[in-house]
PDB file of C-alpha atoms and ligand atoms in Angstrom:
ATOM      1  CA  UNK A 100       3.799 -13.089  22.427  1.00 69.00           C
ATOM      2  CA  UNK A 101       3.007 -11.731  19.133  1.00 88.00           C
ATOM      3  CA  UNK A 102       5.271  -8.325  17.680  1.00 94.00           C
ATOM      4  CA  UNK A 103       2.607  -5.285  17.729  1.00 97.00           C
ATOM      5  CA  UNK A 104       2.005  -2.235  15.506  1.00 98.00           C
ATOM      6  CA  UNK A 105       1.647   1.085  15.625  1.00 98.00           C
ATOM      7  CA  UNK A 106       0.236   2.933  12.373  1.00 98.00           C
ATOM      8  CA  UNK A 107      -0.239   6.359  11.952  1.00 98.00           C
ATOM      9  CA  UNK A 108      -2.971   7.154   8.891  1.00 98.00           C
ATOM     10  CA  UNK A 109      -2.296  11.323   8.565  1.00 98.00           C
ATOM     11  CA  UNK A 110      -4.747  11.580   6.646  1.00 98.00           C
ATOM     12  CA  UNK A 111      -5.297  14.956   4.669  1.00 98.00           C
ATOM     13  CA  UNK A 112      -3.179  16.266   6.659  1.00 98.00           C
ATOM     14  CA  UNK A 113       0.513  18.112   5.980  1.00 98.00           C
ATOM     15  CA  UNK A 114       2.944  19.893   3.785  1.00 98.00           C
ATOM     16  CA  UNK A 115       6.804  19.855   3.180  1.00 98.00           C
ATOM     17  CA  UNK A 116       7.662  21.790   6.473  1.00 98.00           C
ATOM     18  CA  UNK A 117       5.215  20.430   8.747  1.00 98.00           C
ATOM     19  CA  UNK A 118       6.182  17.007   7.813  1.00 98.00           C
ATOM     20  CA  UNK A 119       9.815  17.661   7.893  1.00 98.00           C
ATOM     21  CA  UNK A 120       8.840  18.925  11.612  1.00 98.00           C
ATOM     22  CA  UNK A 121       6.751  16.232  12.616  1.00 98.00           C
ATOM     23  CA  UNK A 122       9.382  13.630  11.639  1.00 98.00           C
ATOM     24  CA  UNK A 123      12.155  15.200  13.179  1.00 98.00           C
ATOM     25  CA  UNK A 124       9.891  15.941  16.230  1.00 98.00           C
ATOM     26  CA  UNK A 125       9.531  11.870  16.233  1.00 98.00           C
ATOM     27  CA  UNK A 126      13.226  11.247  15.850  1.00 97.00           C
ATOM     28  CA  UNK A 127      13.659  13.442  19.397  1.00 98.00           C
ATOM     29  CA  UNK A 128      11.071  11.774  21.164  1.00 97.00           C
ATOM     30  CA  UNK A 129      12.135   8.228  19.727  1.00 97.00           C
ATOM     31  CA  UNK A 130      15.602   7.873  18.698  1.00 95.00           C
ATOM     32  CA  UNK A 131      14.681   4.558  16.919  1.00 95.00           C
ATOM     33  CA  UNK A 132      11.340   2.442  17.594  1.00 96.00           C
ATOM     34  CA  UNK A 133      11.441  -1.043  19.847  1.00 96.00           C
ATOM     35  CA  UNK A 134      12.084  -4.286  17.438  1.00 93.00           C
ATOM     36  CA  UNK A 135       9.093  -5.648  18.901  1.00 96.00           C
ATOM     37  CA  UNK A 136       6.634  -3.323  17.479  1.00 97.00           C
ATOM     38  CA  UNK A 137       6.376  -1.748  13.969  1.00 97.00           C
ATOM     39  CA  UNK A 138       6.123   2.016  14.055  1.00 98.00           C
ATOM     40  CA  UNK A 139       4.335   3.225  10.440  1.00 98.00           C
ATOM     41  CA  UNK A 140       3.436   6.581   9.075  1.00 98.00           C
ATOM     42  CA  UNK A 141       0.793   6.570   6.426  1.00 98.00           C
ATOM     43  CA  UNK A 142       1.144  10.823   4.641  1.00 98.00           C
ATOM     44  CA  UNK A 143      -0.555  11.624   1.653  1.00 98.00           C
ATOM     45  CA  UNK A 144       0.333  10.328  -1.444  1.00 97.00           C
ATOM     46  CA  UNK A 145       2.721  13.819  -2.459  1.00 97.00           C
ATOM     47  CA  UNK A 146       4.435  13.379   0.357  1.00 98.00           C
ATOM     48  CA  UNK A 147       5.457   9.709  -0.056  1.00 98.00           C
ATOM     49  CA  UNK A 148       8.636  10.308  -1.562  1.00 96.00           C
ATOM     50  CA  UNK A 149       9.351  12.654   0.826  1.00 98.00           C
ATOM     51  CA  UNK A 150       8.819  10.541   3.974  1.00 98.00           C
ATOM     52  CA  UNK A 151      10.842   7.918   2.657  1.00 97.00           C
ATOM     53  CA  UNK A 152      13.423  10.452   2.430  1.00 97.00           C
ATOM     54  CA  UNK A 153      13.171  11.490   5.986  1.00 97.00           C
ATOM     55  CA  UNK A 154      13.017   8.817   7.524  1.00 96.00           C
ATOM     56  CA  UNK A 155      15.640   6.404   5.419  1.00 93.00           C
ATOM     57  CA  UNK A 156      18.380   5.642   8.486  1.00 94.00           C
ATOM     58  CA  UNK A 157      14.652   5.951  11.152  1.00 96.00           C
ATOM     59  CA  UNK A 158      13.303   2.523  11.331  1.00 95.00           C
ATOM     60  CA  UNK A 159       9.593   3.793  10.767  1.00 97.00           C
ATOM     61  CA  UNK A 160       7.264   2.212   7.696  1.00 97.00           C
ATOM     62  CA  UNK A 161       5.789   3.927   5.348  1.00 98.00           C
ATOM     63  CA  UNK A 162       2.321   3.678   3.944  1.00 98.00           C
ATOM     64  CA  UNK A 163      -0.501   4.660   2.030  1.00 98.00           C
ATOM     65  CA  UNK A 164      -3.744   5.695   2.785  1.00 98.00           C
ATOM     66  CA  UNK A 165      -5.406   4.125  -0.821  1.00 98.00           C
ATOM     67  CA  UNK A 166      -4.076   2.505  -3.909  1.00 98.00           C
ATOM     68  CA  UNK A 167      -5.463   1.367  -7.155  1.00 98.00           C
ATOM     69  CA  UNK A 168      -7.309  -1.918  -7.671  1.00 97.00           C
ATOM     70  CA  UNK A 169      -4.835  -1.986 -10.489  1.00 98.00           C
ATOM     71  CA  UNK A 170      -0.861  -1.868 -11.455  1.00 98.00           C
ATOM     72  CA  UNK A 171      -1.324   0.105 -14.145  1.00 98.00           C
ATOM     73  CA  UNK A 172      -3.190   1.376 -17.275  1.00 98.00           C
ATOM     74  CA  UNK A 173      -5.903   3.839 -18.243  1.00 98.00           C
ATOM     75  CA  UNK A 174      -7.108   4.927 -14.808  1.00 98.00           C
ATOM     76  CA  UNK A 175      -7.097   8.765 -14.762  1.00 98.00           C
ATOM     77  CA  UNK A 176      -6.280  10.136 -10.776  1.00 97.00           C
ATOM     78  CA  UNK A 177      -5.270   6.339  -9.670  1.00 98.00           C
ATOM     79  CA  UNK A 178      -2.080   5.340  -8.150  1.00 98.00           C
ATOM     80  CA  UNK A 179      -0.359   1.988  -8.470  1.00 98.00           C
ATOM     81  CA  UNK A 180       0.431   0.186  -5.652  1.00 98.00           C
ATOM     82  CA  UNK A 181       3.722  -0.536  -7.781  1.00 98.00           C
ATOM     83  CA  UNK A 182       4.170   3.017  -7.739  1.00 98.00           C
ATOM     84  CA  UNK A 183       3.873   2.880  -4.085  1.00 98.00           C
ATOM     85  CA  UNK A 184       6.310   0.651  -3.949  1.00 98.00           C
ATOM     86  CA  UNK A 185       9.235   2.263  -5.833  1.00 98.00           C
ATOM     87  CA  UNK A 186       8.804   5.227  -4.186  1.00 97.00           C
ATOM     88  CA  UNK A 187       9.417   3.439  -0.993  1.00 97.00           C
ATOM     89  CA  UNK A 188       6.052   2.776   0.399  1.00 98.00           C
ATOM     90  CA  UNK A 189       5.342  -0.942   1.927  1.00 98.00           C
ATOM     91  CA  UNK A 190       1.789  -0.485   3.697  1.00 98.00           C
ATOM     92  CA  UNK A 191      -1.569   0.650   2.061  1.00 98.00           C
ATOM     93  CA  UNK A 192      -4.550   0.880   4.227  1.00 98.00           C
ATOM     94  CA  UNK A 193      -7.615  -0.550   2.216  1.00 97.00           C
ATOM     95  CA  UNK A 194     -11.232   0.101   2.802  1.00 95.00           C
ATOM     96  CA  UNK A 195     -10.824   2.823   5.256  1.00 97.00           C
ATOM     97  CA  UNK A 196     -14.765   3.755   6.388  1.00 95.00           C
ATOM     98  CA  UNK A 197     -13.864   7.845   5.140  1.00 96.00           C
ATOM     99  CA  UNK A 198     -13.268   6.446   1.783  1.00 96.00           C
ATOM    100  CA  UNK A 199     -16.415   3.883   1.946  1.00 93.00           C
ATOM    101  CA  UNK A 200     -18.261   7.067   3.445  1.00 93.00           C
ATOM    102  CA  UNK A 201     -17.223  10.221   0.647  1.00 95.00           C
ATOM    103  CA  UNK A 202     -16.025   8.000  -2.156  1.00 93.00           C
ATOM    104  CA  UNK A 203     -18.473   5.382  -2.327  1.00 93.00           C
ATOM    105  CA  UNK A 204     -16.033   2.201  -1.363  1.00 94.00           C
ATOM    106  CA  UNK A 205     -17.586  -1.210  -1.631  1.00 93.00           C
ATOM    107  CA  UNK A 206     -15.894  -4.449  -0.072  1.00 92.00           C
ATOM    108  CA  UNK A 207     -15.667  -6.100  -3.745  1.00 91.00           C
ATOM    109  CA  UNK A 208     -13.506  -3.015  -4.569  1.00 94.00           C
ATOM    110  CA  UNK A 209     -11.749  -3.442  -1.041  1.00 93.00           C
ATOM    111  CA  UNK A 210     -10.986  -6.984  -1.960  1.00 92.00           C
ATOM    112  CA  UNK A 211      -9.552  -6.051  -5.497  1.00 94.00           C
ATOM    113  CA  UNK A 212      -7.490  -3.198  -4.170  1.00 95.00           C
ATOM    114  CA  UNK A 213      -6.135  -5.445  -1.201  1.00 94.00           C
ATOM    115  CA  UNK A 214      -5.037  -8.709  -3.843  1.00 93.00           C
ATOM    116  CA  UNK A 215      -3.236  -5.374  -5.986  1.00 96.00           C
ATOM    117  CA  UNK A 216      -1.855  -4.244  -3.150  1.00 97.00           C
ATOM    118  CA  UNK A 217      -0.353  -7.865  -2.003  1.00 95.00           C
ATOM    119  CA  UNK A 218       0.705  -8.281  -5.611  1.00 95.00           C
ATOM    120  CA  UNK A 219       3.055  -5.198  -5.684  1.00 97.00           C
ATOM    121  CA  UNK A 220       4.880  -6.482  -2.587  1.00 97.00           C
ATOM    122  CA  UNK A 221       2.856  -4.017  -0.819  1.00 98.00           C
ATOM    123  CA  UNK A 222       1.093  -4.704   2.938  1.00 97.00           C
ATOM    124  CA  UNK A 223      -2.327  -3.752   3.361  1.00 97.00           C
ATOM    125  CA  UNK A 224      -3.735  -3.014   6.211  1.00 98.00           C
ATOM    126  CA  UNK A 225      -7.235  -3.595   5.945  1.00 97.00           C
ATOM    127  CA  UNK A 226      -9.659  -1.638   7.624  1.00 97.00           C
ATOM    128  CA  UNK A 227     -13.619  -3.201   8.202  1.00 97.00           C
ATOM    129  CA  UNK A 228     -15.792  -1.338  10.935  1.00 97.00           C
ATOM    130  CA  UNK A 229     -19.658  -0.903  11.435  1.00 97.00           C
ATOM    131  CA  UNK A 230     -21.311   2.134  11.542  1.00 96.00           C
ATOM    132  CA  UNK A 231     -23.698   3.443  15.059  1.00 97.00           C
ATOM    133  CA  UNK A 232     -26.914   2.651  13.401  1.00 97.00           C
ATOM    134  CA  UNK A 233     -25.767  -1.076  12.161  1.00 98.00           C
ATOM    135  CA  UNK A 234     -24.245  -1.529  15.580  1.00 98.00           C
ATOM    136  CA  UNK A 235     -27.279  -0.042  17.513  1.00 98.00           C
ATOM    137  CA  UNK A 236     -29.549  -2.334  15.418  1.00 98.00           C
ATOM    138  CA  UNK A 237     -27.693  -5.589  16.534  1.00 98.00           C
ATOM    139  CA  UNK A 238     -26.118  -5.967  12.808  1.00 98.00           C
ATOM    140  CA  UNK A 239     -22.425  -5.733  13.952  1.00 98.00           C
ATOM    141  CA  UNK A 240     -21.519  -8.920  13.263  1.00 98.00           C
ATOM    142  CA  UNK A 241     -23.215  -9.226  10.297  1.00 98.00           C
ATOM    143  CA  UNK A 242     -21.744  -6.306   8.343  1.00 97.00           C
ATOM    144  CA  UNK A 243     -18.015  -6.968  10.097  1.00 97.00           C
ATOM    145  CA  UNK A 244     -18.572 -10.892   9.042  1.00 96.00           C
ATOM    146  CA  UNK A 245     -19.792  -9.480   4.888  1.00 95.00           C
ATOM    147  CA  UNK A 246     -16.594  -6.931   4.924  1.00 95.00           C
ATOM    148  CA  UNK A 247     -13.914  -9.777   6.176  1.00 93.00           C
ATOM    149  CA  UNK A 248     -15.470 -12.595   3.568  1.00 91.00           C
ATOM    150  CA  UNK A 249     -15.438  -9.602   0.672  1.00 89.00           C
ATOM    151  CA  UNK A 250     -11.711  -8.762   1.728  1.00 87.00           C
ATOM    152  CA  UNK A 251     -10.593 -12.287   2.451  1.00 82.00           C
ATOM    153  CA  UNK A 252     -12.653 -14.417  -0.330  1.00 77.00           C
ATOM    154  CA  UNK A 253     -10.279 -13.017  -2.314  1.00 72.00           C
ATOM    155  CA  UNK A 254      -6.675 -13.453  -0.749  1.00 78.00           C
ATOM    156  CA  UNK A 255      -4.464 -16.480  -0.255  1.00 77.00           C
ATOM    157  CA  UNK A 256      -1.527 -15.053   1.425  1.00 77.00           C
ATOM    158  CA  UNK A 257       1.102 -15.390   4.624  1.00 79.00           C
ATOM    159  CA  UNK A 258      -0.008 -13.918   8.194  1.00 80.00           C
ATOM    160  CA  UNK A 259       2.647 -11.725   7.763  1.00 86.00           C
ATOM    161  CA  UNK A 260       1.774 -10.248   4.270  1.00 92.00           C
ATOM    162  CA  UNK A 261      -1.412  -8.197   5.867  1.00 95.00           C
ATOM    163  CA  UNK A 262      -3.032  -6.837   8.587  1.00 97.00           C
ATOM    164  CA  UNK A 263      -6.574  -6.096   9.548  1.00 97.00           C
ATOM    165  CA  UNK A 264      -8.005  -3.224  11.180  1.00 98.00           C
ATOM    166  CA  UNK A 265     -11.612  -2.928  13.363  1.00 98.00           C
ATOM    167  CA  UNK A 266     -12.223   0.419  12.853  1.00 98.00           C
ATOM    168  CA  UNK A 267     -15.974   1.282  14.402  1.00 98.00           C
ATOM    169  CA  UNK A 268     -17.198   4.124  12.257  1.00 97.00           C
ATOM    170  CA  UNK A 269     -18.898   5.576  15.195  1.00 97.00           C
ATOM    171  CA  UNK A 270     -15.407   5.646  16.829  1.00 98.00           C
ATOM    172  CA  UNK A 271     -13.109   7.162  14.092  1.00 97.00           C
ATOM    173  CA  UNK A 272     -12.563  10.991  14.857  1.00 94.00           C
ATOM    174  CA  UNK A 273     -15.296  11.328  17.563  1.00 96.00           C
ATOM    175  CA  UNK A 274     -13.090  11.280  20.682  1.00 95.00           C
ATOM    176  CA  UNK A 275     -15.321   8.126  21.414  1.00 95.00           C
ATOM    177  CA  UNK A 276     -13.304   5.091  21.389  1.00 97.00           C
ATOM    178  CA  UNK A 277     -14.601   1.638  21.653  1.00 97.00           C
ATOM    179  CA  UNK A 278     -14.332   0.226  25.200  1.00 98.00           C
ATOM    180  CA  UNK A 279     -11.533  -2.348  25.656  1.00 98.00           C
ATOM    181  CA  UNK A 280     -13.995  -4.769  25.943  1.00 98.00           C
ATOM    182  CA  UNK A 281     -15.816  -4.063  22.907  1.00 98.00           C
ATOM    183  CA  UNK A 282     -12.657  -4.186  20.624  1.00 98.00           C
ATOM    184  CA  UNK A 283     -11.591  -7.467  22.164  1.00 98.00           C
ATOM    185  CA  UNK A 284     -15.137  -8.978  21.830  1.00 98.00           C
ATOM    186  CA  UNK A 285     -14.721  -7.874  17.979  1.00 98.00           C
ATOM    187  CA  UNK A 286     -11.005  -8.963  17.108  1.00 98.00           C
ATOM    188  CA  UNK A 287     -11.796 -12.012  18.919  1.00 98.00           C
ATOM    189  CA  UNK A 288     -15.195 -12.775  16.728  1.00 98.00           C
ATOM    190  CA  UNK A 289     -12.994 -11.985  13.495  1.00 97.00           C
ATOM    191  CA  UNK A 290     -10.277 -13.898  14.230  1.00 97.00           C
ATOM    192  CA  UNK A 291     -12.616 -16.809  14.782  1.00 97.00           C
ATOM    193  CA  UNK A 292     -14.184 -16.241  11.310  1.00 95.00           C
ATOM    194  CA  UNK A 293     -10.790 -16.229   9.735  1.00 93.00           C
ATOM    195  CA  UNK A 294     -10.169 -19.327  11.771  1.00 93.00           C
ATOM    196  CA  UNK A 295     -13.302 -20.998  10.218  1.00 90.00           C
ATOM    197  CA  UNK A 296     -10.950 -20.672   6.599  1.00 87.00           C
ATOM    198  CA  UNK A 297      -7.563 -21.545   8.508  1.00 90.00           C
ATOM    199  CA  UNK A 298      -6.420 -21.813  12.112  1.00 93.00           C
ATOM    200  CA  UNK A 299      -2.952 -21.316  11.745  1.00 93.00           C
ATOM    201  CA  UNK A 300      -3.270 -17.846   9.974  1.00 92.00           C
ATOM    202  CA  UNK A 301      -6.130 -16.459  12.104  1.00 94.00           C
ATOM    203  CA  UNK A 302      -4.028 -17.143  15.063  1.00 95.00           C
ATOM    204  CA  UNK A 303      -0.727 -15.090  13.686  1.00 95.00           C
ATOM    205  CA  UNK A 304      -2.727 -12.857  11.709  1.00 95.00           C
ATOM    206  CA  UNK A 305      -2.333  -8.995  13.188  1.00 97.00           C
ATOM    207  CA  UNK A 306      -5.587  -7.439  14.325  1.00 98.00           C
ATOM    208  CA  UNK A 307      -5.390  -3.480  15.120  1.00 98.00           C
ATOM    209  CA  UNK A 308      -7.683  -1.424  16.188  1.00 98.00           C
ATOM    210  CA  UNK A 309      -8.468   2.266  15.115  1.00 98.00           C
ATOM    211  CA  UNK A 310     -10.914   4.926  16.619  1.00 98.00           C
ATOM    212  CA  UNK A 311     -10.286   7.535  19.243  1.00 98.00           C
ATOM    213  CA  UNK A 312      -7.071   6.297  20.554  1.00 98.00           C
ATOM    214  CA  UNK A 313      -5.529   8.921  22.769  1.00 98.00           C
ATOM    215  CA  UNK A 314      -2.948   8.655  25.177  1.00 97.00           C
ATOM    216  CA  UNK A 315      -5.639   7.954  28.081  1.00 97.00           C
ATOM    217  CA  UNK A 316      -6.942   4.669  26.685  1.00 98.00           C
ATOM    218  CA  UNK A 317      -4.363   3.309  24.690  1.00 98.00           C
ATOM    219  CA  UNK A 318      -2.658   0.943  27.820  1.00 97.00           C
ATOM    220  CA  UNK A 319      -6.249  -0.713  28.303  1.00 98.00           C
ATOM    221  CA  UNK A 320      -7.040  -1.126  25.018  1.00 98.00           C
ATOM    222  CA  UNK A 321      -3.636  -2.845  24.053  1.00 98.00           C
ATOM    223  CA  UNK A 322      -3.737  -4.791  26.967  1.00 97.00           C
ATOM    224  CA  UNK A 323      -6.648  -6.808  25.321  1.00 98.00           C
ATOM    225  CA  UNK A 324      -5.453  -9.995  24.095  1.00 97.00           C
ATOM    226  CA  UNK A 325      -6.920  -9.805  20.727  1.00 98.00           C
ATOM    227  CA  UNK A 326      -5.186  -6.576  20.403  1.00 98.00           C
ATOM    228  CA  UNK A 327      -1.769  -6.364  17.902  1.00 98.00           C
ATOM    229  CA  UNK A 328      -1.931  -3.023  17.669  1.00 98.00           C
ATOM    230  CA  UNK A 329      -3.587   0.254  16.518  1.00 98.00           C
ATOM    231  CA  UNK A 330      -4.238   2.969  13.575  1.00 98.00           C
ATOM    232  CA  UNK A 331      -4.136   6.483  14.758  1.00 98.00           C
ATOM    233  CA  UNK A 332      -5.539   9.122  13.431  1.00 98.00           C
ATOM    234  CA  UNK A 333      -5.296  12.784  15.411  1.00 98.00           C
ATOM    235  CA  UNK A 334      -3.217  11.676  17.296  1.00 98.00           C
ATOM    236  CA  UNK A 335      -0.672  10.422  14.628  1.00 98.00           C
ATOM    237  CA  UNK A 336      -0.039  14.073  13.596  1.00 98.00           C
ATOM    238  CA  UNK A 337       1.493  14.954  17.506  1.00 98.00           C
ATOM    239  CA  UNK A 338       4.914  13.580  17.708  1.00 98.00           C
ATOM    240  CA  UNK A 339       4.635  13.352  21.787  1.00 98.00           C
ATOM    241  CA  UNK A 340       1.373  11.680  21.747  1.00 98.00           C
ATOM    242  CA  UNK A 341       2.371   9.023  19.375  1.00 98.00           C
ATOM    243  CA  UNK A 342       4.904   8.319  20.806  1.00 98.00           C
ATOM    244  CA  UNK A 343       3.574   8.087  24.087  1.00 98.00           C
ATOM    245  CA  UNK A 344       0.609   5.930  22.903  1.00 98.00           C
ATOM    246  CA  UNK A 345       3.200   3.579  21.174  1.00 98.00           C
ATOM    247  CA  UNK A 346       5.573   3.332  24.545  1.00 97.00           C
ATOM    248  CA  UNK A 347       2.040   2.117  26.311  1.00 97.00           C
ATOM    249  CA  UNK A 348       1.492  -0.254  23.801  1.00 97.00           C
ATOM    250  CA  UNK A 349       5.235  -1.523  24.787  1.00 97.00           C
ATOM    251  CA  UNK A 350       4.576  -1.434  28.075  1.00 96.00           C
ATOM    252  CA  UNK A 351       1.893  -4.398  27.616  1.00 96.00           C
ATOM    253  CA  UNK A 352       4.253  -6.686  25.871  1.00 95.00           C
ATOM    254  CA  UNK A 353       7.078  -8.944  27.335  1.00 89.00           C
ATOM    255  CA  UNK A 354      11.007  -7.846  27.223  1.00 87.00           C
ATOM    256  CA  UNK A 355      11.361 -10.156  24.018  1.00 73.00           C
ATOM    257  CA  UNK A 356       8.648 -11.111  21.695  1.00 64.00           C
ATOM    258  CA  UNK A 357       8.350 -14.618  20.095  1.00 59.00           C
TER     259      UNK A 357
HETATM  260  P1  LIG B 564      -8.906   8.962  14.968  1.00 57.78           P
HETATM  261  O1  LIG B 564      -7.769   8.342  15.743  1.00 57.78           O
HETATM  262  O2  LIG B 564      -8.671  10.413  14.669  1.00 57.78           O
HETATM  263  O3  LIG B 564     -10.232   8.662  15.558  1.00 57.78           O
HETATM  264  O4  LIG B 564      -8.902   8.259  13.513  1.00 57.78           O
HETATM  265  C1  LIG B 564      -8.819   6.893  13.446  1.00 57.78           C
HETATM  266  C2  LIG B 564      -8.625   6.490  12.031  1.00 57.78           C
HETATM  267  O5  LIG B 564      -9.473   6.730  11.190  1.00 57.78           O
HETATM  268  C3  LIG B 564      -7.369   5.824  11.667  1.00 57.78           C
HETATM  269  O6  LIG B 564      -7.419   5.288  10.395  1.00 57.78           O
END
């Protein structure tokens, strides 16, 4: 079996204290995470020194929520993913749906950002997901199928070297999640478009999914074999529940991964 991951995208969430707190809240809960599944936190981009900082002897990634679709020049307000980088960063989630929704994200941009991203040494997770209307109108595939060939008509890169995320839109912060049956049926149909480019990769390639992952659903959801993992939002920023939603994801996986 595959190693799994667990990433935690805080959003605009957080400050120095509650940070501090919610780290060393993790550290009680989790004295160090499992080696068969990654544990990331993904603050705000202030706070990315600091995290790295906190959690330098924890065995927890750090990430990014956005970076540049450059490494560096005249881009007023952007941040290099080789910025990122030296201050101790090594995941960016790309093309999350809140940024496609309030900042007017397109999948050429999401493909751009992703090849930066790869270029500084940098992971990115990312993120495609349909909205309720495109999925209610029978159009799930096609928009899922136009953001993966954006993202991945750009990238020639190692399984290991990125990570995508279904992340329904109609999911993310509703306290709706997608049935387990619906995320498998997805992370199986995009792992058998990435298979059309290259077997191999699609097979080892991670596949997480994000939306309304609680405590409740996380076992089912993780037991789905398309599943490698999730991205959690709310409840990322409560030490007990993510660490309670990672222990279930655990609990699906073998004593020893492959
Ligand atoms: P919620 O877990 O709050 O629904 O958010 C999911 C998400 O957007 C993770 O990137």
């Amino acid at each position: 079996m595959k190693k799994k991951w667990l990433i935690g995208n805080w959003k605009m969430h957080g400050n120095l204290a509650s940070n501090k707190a919610l780290i060393e809240s993790l550290r009680a809960e989790l004295p160090q995470p499992d080696e068969r599944a990654t544990m990331v936190v993904c603050p705000a981009f202030p706070y990315l020194f600091q995290l790295a900082e906190l959690t330098k002897d924890y065995g927890v990634g750090i990430g990014v929520q956005n970076v540049s679709d450059h490494l560096q020049g005249a881009y007023t307000g952007e941040t290099s993913p080789l910025m990122v980088k030296e201050l101790g960063g090594s995941y960016a989630i790309i093309g999350h749906s809140e940024r496609r929704q309030y900042q007017g994200e397109n999948d050429g941009l999401m493909g751009r950002k992703a090849l930066a991203a790869i270029d500084a040494g940098l992971i990115p997770v990312i993120c495609v997901g349909e909205t309720a209307e495109e999925r209610d109108s029978g159009r799930t595939h096609e928009v899922l199928g136009r953001q993966l060939d954006a993202a991945f008509g750009y990238i020639r890169t190692a399984h290991d070297k990125i990570i995508l995320a279904y992340e329904p839109r109609w999911a993310i912060g509703t306290g709706i999640a997608a049935t387990p049956e619906i995320v498998q049926t997805e992370h199986e149909f995009l792992r058998q478009r990435i298979a059309i480019r290259d077997k191999e990769f699609a097979a080892k390639l991670p596949i997480i999914y994000g939306g309304s992952v609680k405590v409740s659903n996380a076992n089912a959801i993780f037991s789905m074999p398309d599943v490698d993992g999730g991205l959690i939002g709310s409840a990322a920023l409560n030490a007990r529940e993510f660490v309670t939603i990672y222990r279930a994801m655990l609990a699906t996986m073998p004593a020893a991964v492959a």
